[in-house]
Coordinates of C-alpha atoms in Angstrom, one line a residue:
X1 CA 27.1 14.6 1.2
X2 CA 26.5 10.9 0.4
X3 CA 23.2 9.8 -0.9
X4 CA 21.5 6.2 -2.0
X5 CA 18.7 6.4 -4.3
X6 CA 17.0 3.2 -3.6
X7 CA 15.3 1.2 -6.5
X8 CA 13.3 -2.4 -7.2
X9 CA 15.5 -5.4 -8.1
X10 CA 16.5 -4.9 -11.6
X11 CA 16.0 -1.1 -11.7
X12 CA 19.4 0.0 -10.3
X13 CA 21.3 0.5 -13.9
X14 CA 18.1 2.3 -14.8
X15 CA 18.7 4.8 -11.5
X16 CA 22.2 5.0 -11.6
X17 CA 21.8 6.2 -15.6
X18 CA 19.5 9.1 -14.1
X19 CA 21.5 10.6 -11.7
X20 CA 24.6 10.5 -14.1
X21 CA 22.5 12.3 -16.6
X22 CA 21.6 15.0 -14.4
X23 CA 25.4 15.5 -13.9
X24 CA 26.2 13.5 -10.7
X25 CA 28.8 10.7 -9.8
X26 CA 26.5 7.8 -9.1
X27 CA 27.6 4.1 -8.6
X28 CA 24.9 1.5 -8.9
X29 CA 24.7 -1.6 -6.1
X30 CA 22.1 -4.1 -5.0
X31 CA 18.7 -2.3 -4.0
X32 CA 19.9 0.9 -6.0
X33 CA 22.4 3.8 -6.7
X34 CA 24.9 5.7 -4.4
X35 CA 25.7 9.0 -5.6
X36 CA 27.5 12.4 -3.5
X37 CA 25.9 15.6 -3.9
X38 CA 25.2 19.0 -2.5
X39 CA 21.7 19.2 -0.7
X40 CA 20.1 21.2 -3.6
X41 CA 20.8 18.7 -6.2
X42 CA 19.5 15.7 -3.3
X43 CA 16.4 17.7 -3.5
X44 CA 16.5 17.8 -7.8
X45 CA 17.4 14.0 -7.8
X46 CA 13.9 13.8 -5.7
X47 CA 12.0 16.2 -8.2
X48 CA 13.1 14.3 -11.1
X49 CA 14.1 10.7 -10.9
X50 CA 11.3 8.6 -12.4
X51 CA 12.6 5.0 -11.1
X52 CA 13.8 5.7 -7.7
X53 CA 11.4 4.9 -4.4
X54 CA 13.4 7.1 -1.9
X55 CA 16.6 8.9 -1.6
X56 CA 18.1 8.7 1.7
X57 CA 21.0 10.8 3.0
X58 CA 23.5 8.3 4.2
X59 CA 24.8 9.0 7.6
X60 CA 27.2 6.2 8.5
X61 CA 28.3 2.7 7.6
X62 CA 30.2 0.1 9.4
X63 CA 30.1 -3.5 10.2
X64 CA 29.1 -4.6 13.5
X65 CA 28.1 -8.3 14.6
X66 CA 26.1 -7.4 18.6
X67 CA 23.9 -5.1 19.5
X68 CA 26.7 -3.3 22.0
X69 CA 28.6 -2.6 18.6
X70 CA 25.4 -1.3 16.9
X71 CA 24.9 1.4 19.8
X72 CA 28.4 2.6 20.3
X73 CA 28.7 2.9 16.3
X74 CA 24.9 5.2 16.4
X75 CA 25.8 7.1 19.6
X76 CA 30.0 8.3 17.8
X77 CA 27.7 9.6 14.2
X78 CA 27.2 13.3 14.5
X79 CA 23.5 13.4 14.8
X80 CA 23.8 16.4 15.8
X81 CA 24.7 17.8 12.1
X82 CA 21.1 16.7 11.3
X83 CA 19.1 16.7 13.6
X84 CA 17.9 19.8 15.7
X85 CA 16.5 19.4 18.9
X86 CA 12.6 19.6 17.8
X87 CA 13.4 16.9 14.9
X88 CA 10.7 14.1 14.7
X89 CA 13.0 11.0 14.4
X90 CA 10.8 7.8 14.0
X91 CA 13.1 4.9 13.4
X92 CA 12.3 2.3 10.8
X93 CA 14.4 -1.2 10.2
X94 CA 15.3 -4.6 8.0
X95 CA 17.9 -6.9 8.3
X96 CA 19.2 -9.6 5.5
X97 CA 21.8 -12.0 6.2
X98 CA 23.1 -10.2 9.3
X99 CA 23.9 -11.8 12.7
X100 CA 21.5 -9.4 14.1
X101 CA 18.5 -10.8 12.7
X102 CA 15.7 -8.8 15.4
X103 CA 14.6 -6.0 13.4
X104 CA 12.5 -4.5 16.7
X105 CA 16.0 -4.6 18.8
X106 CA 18.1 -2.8 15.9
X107 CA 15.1 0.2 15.8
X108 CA 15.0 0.5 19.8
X109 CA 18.5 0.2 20.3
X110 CA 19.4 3.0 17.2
X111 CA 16.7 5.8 18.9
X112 CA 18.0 5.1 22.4
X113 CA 21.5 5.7 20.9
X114 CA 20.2 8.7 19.3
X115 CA 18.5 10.4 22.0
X116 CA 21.8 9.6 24.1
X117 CA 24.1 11.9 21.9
X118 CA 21.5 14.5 21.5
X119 CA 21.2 14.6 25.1
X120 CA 25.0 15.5 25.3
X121 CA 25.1 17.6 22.9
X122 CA 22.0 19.7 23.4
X123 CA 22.3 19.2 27.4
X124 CA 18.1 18.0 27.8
X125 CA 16.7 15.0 29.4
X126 CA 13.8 15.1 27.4
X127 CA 12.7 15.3 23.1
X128 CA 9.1 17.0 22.4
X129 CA 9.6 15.8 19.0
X130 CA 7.0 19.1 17.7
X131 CA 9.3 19.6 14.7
X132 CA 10.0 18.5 10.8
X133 CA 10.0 14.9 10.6
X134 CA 13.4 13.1 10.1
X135 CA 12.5 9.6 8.9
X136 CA 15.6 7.1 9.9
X137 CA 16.7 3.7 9.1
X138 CA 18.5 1.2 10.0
X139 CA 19.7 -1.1 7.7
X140 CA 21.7 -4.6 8.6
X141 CA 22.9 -6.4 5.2
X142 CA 25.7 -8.8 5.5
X143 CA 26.7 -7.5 8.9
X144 CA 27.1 -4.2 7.6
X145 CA 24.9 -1.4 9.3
X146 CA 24.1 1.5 6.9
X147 CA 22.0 4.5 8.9
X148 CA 20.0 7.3 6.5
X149 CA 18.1 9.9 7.1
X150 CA 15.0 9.6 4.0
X151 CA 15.2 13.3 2.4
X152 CA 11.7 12.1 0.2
X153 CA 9.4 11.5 2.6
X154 CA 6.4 9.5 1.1
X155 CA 8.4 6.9 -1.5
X156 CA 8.4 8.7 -4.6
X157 CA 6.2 6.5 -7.1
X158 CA 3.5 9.0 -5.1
X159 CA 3.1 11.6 -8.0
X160 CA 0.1 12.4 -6.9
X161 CA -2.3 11.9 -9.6
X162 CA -3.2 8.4 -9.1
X163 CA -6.1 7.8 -6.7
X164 CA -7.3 4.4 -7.4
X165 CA -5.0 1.6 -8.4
X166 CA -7.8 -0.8 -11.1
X167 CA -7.1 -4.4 -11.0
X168 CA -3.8 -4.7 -12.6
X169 CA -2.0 -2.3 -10.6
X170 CA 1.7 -1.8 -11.6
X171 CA 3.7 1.1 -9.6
X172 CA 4.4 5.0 -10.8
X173 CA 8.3 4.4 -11.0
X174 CA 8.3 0.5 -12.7
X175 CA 5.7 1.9 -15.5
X176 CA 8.3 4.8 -16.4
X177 CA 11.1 2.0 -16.2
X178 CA 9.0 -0.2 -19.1
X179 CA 8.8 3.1 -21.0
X180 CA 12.9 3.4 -20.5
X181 CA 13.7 0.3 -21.4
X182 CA 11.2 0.2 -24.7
X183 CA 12.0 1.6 -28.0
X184 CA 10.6 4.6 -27.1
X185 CA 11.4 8.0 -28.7
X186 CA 10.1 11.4 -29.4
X187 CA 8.5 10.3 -32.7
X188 CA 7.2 6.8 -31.8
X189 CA 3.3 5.9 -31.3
X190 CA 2.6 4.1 -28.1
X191 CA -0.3 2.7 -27.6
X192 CA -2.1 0.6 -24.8
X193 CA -4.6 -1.8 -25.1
X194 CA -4.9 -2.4 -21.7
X195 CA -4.5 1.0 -20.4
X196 CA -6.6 0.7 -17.1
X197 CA -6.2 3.6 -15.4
X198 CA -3.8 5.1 -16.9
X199 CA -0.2 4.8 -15.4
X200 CA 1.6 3.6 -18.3
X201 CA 0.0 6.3 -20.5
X202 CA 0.6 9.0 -17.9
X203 CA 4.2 7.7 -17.5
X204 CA 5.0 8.0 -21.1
X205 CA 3.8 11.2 -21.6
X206 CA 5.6 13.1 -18.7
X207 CA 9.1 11.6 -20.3
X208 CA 8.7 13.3 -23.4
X209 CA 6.6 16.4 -22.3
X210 CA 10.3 16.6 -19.9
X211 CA 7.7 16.6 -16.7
X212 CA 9.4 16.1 -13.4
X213 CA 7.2 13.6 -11.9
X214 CA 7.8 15.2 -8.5
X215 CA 6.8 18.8 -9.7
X216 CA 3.6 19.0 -7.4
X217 CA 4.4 16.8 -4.4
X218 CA 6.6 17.8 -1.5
X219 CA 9.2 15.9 0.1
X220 CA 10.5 15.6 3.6
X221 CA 13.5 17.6 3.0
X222 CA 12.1 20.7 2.0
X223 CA 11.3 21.1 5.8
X224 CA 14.8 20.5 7.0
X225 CA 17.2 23.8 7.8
X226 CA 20.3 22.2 6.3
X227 CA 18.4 22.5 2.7
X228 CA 18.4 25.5 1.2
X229 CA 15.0 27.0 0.5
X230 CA 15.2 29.3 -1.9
X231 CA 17.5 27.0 -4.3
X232 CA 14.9 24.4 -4.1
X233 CA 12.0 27.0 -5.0
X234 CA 13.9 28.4 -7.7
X235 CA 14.7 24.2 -8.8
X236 CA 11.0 23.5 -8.7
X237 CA 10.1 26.9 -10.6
X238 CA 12.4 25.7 -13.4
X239 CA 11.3 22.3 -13.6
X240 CA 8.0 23.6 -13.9
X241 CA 9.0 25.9 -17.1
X242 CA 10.5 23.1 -18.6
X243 CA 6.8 20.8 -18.3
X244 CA 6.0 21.4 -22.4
X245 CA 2.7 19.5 -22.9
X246 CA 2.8 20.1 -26.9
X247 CA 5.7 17.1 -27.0
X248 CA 3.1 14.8 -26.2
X249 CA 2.5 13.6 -29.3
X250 CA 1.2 10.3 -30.4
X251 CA 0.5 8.7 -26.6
X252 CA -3.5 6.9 -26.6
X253 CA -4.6 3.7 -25.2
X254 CA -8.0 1.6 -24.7
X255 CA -9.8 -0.8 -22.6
X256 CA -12.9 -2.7 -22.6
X257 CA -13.9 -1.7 -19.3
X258 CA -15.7 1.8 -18.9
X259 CA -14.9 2.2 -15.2
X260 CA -11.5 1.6 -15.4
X261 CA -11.4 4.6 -18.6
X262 CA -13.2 7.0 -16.5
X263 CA -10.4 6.6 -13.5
X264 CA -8.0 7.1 -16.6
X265 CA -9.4 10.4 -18.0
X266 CA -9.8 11.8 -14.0
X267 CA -6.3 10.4 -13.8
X268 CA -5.0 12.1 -17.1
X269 CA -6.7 15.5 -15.6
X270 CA -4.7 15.3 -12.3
X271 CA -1.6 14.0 -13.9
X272 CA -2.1 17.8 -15.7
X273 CA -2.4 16.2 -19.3
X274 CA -6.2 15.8 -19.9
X275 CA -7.3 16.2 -23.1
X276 CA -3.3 15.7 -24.3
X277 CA -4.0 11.5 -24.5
X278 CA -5.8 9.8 -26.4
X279 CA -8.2 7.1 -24.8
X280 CA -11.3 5.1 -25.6
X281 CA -13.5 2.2 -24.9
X282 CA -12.3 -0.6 -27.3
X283 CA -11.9 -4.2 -27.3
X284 CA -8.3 -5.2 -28.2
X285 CA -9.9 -7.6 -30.5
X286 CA -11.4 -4.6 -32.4
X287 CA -8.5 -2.4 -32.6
X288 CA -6.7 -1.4 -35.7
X289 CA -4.4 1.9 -35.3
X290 CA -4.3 4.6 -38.2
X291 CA -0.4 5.1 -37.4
X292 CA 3.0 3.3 -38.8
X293 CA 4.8 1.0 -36.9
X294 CA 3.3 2.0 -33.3
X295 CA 5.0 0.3 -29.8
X296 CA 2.3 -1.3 -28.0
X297 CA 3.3 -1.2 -23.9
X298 CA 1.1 -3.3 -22.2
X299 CA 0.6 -4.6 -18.5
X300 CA -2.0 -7.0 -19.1
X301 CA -4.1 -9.5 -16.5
X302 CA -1.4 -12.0 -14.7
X303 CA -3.9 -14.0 -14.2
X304 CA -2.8 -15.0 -10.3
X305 CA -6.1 -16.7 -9.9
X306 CA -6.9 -19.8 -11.2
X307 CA -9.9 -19.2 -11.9
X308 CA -8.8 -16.1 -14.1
X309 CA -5.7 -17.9 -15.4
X310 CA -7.5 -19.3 -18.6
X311 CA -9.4 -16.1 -18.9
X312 CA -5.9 -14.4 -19.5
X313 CA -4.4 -16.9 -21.8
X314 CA -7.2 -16.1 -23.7
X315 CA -5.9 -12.8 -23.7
X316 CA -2.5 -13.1 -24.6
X317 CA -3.4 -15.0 -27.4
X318 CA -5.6 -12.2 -28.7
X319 CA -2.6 -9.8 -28.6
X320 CA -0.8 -11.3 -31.1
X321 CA -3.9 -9.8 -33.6
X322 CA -2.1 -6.6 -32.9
X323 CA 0.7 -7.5 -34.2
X324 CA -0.5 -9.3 -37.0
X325 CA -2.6 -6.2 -37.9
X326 CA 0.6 -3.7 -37.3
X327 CA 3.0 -4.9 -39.7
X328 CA 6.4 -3.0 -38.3
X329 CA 5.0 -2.5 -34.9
X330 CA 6.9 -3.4 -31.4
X331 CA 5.4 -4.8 -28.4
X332 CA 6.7 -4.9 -24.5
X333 CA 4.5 -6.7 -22.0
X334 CA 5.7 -7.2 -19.1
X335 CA 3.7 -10.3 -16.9
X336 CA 4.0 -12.4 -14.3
X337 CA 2.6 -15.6 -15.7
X338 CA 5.3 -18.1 -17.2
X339 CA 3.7 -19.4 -20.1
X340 CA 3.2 -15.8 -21.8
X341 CA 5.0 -16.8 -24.9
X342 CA 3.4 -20.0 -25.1
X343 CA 0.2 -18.7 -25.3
X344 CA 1.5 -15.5 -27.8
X345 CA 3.0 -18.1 -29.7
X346 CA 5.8 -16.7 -30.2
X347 CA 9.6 -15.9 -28.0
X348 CA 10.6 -12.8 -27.1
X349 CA 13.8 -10.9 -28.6
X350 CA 14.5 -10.1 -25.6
X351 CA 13.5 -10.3 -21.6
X352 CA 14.3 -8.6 -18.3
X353 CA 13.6 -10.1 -14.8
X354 CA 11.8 -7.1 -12.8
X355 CA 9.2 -6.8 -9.7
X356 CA 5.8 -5.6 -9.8
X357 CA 5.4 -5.2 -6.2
X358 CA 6.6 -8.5 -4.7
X359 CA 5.7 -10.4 -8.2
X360 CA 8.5 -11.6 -9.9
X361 CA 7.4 -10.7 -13.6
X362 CA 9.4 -10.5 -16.7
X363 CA 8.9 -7.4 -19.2
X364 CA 9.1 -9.4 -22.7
X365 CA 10.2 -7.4 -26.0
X366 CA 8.6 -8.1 -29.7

């Protein structure tokens, strides 16, 4: 089957990289990767990518330019092959530079072409819709209408060990992309000074402890009679004998606030690593590491207030005493506000254009 693992502008390389690692023939595009694959290994692409949102079994793809076109192309895909007759089908939409610009019409117009071949082919009148859920969507792009069927179910930055964001929030799957793209190893110190609660520490960790980050969620997939059961217990059994928390190593961080730790260590504990980090109350201005050459990964304040701007600039400019007091150390920050290196006083060696959420940010390398 064909599959699109769909990923945040600037991640796609990132996804595309995963899949081929795990041994599949992925092709990265705008908005993410497109890779073919048997339904187990759909299901171990959900266990175990890190910067993927969703994977979504692609159904069909053609281009179509009225709404006429858009229901004979739904009602000729084989539905059938999918969905049984008890499948919950909700129907979700976007369109982007497509002459069918009414994202509502596309949605009602895709379901009543749906229901139309199921009624032919199942010979009802009428859906209950009682059973496993079978999220679709259609998506318009250039005129080009692309149907899936999402085989994740909740997007899959949801590890499930986060249960209060803090006031710099940055997502599950763009954390472990920052700790991709750093000079990050299996020897190297990271530290964060900013830690918050605890993402960018938890994502760390689970990359060299070789944690799936979907070990203990479920996925929408797992209910579906076309997946095999057994193969996906036996997947998850094996990804959870490969979780080796003694490779965490040299993984801390610190912040200055004390509620912001505490949702950190509760984190750490659900994340299934407490008491393998290394986290404490400290003042960045304070902090001097016992350890050579440590990467600091931070993701501080953006500052998106005024009122908060100078408050951050302040900030930045205080990082650079880490480096100062670090001779050898490296440094990625990755921040929305513009004048970062201004206030640093100093460039970057290097920067890469990614979204925290909807905020354009850049992820700037010392």
């Amino acid at each position: 089957m064909e599959f699109f693992a769909t990923a945040a502008f600037g991640l796609e390389g990132l996804v595309k990289k995963e899949l081929q690692q795990m041994g599949l023939d992925a092709k990265g595009e705008t908005g993410g990767a497109r890779f073919t694959a048997t339904p187990a290994q759909a299901f171990s692409a959900n266990l175990w990518l890190r910067t993927a949102d969703r994977v979504l079994l692609i159904v069909g793809e053609k281009k179509v330019t009225s709404f006429e076109e858009l229901f004979q192309f739904v009602l000729s895909l084989p539905w059938e092959k999918y969905l049984p007759k008890d499948a919950r089908f909700p129907v979700s939409g976007k369109c982007a530079r497509s002459q069918l610009m009414s994202v509502r019409d596309c949605q009602a117009i895709t379901k009543k072409a749906i229901v139309e071949r199921m009624k032919r082919h199942y010979k009802i009148q009428w859906f209950e819709e009682s059973g496993a859920e079978y999220p679709i969507d259609v998506s318009l792009h250039g005129d080009i209408a692309r149907l899936t069927i999402d085989t994740s179910g909740a997007a899959l930055n949801r590890r499930g060990y986060r249960t209060w964001n803090g006031e710099a929030p940055i997502r599950e799957t763009l954390a472990a992309a920052l700790v991709m793209l750093s000079p990050f190893r299996d020897d190297t110190p990271l530290w964060d000074p900013c830690c918050g609660t605890g993402t960018l520490l938890i994502e760390a960790a689970y990359l060299r402890a070789n944690r799936a980050p979907g070990l203990t969620r479920e996925f929408a997939c797992e209910k579906w009679p076309m997946f095999p059961k057994k193969e996906m217990a036996l997947l998850r059994e094996e990804a959870a004998e490969k979780f080796d928390p003694s490779r965490i190593g040299c993984i801390g961080g610190s912040d200055i606030s004390p509620d912001a730790l505490a949702l950190c260590k509760k984190h750490l504990k659900q994340a299934g690593i407490g008491g393998k980090v290394t986290v404490m109350q400290k003042d960045l201005r304070d902090l001097t590491l016992e350890v050579e050459s440590p990467l600091f990964l931070i993701n501080p304040p953006y500052g998106e207030r005024l009122s908060d701007r100078k408050d951050c600039e302040k900030l930045y400019r205080q990082l650079r005493l880490l480096r100062d007091r670090h001779p050898g150390s490296r440094m990625g920050v990755i921040t929305a506000h513009t004048g970062f290196e201004r206030c640093f006083g100093q460039r970057s060696n290097h920067k890469r254009r990614l979204y925290n959420g909807r905020l354009e940010c850049e992820f700037l390398q010392y």
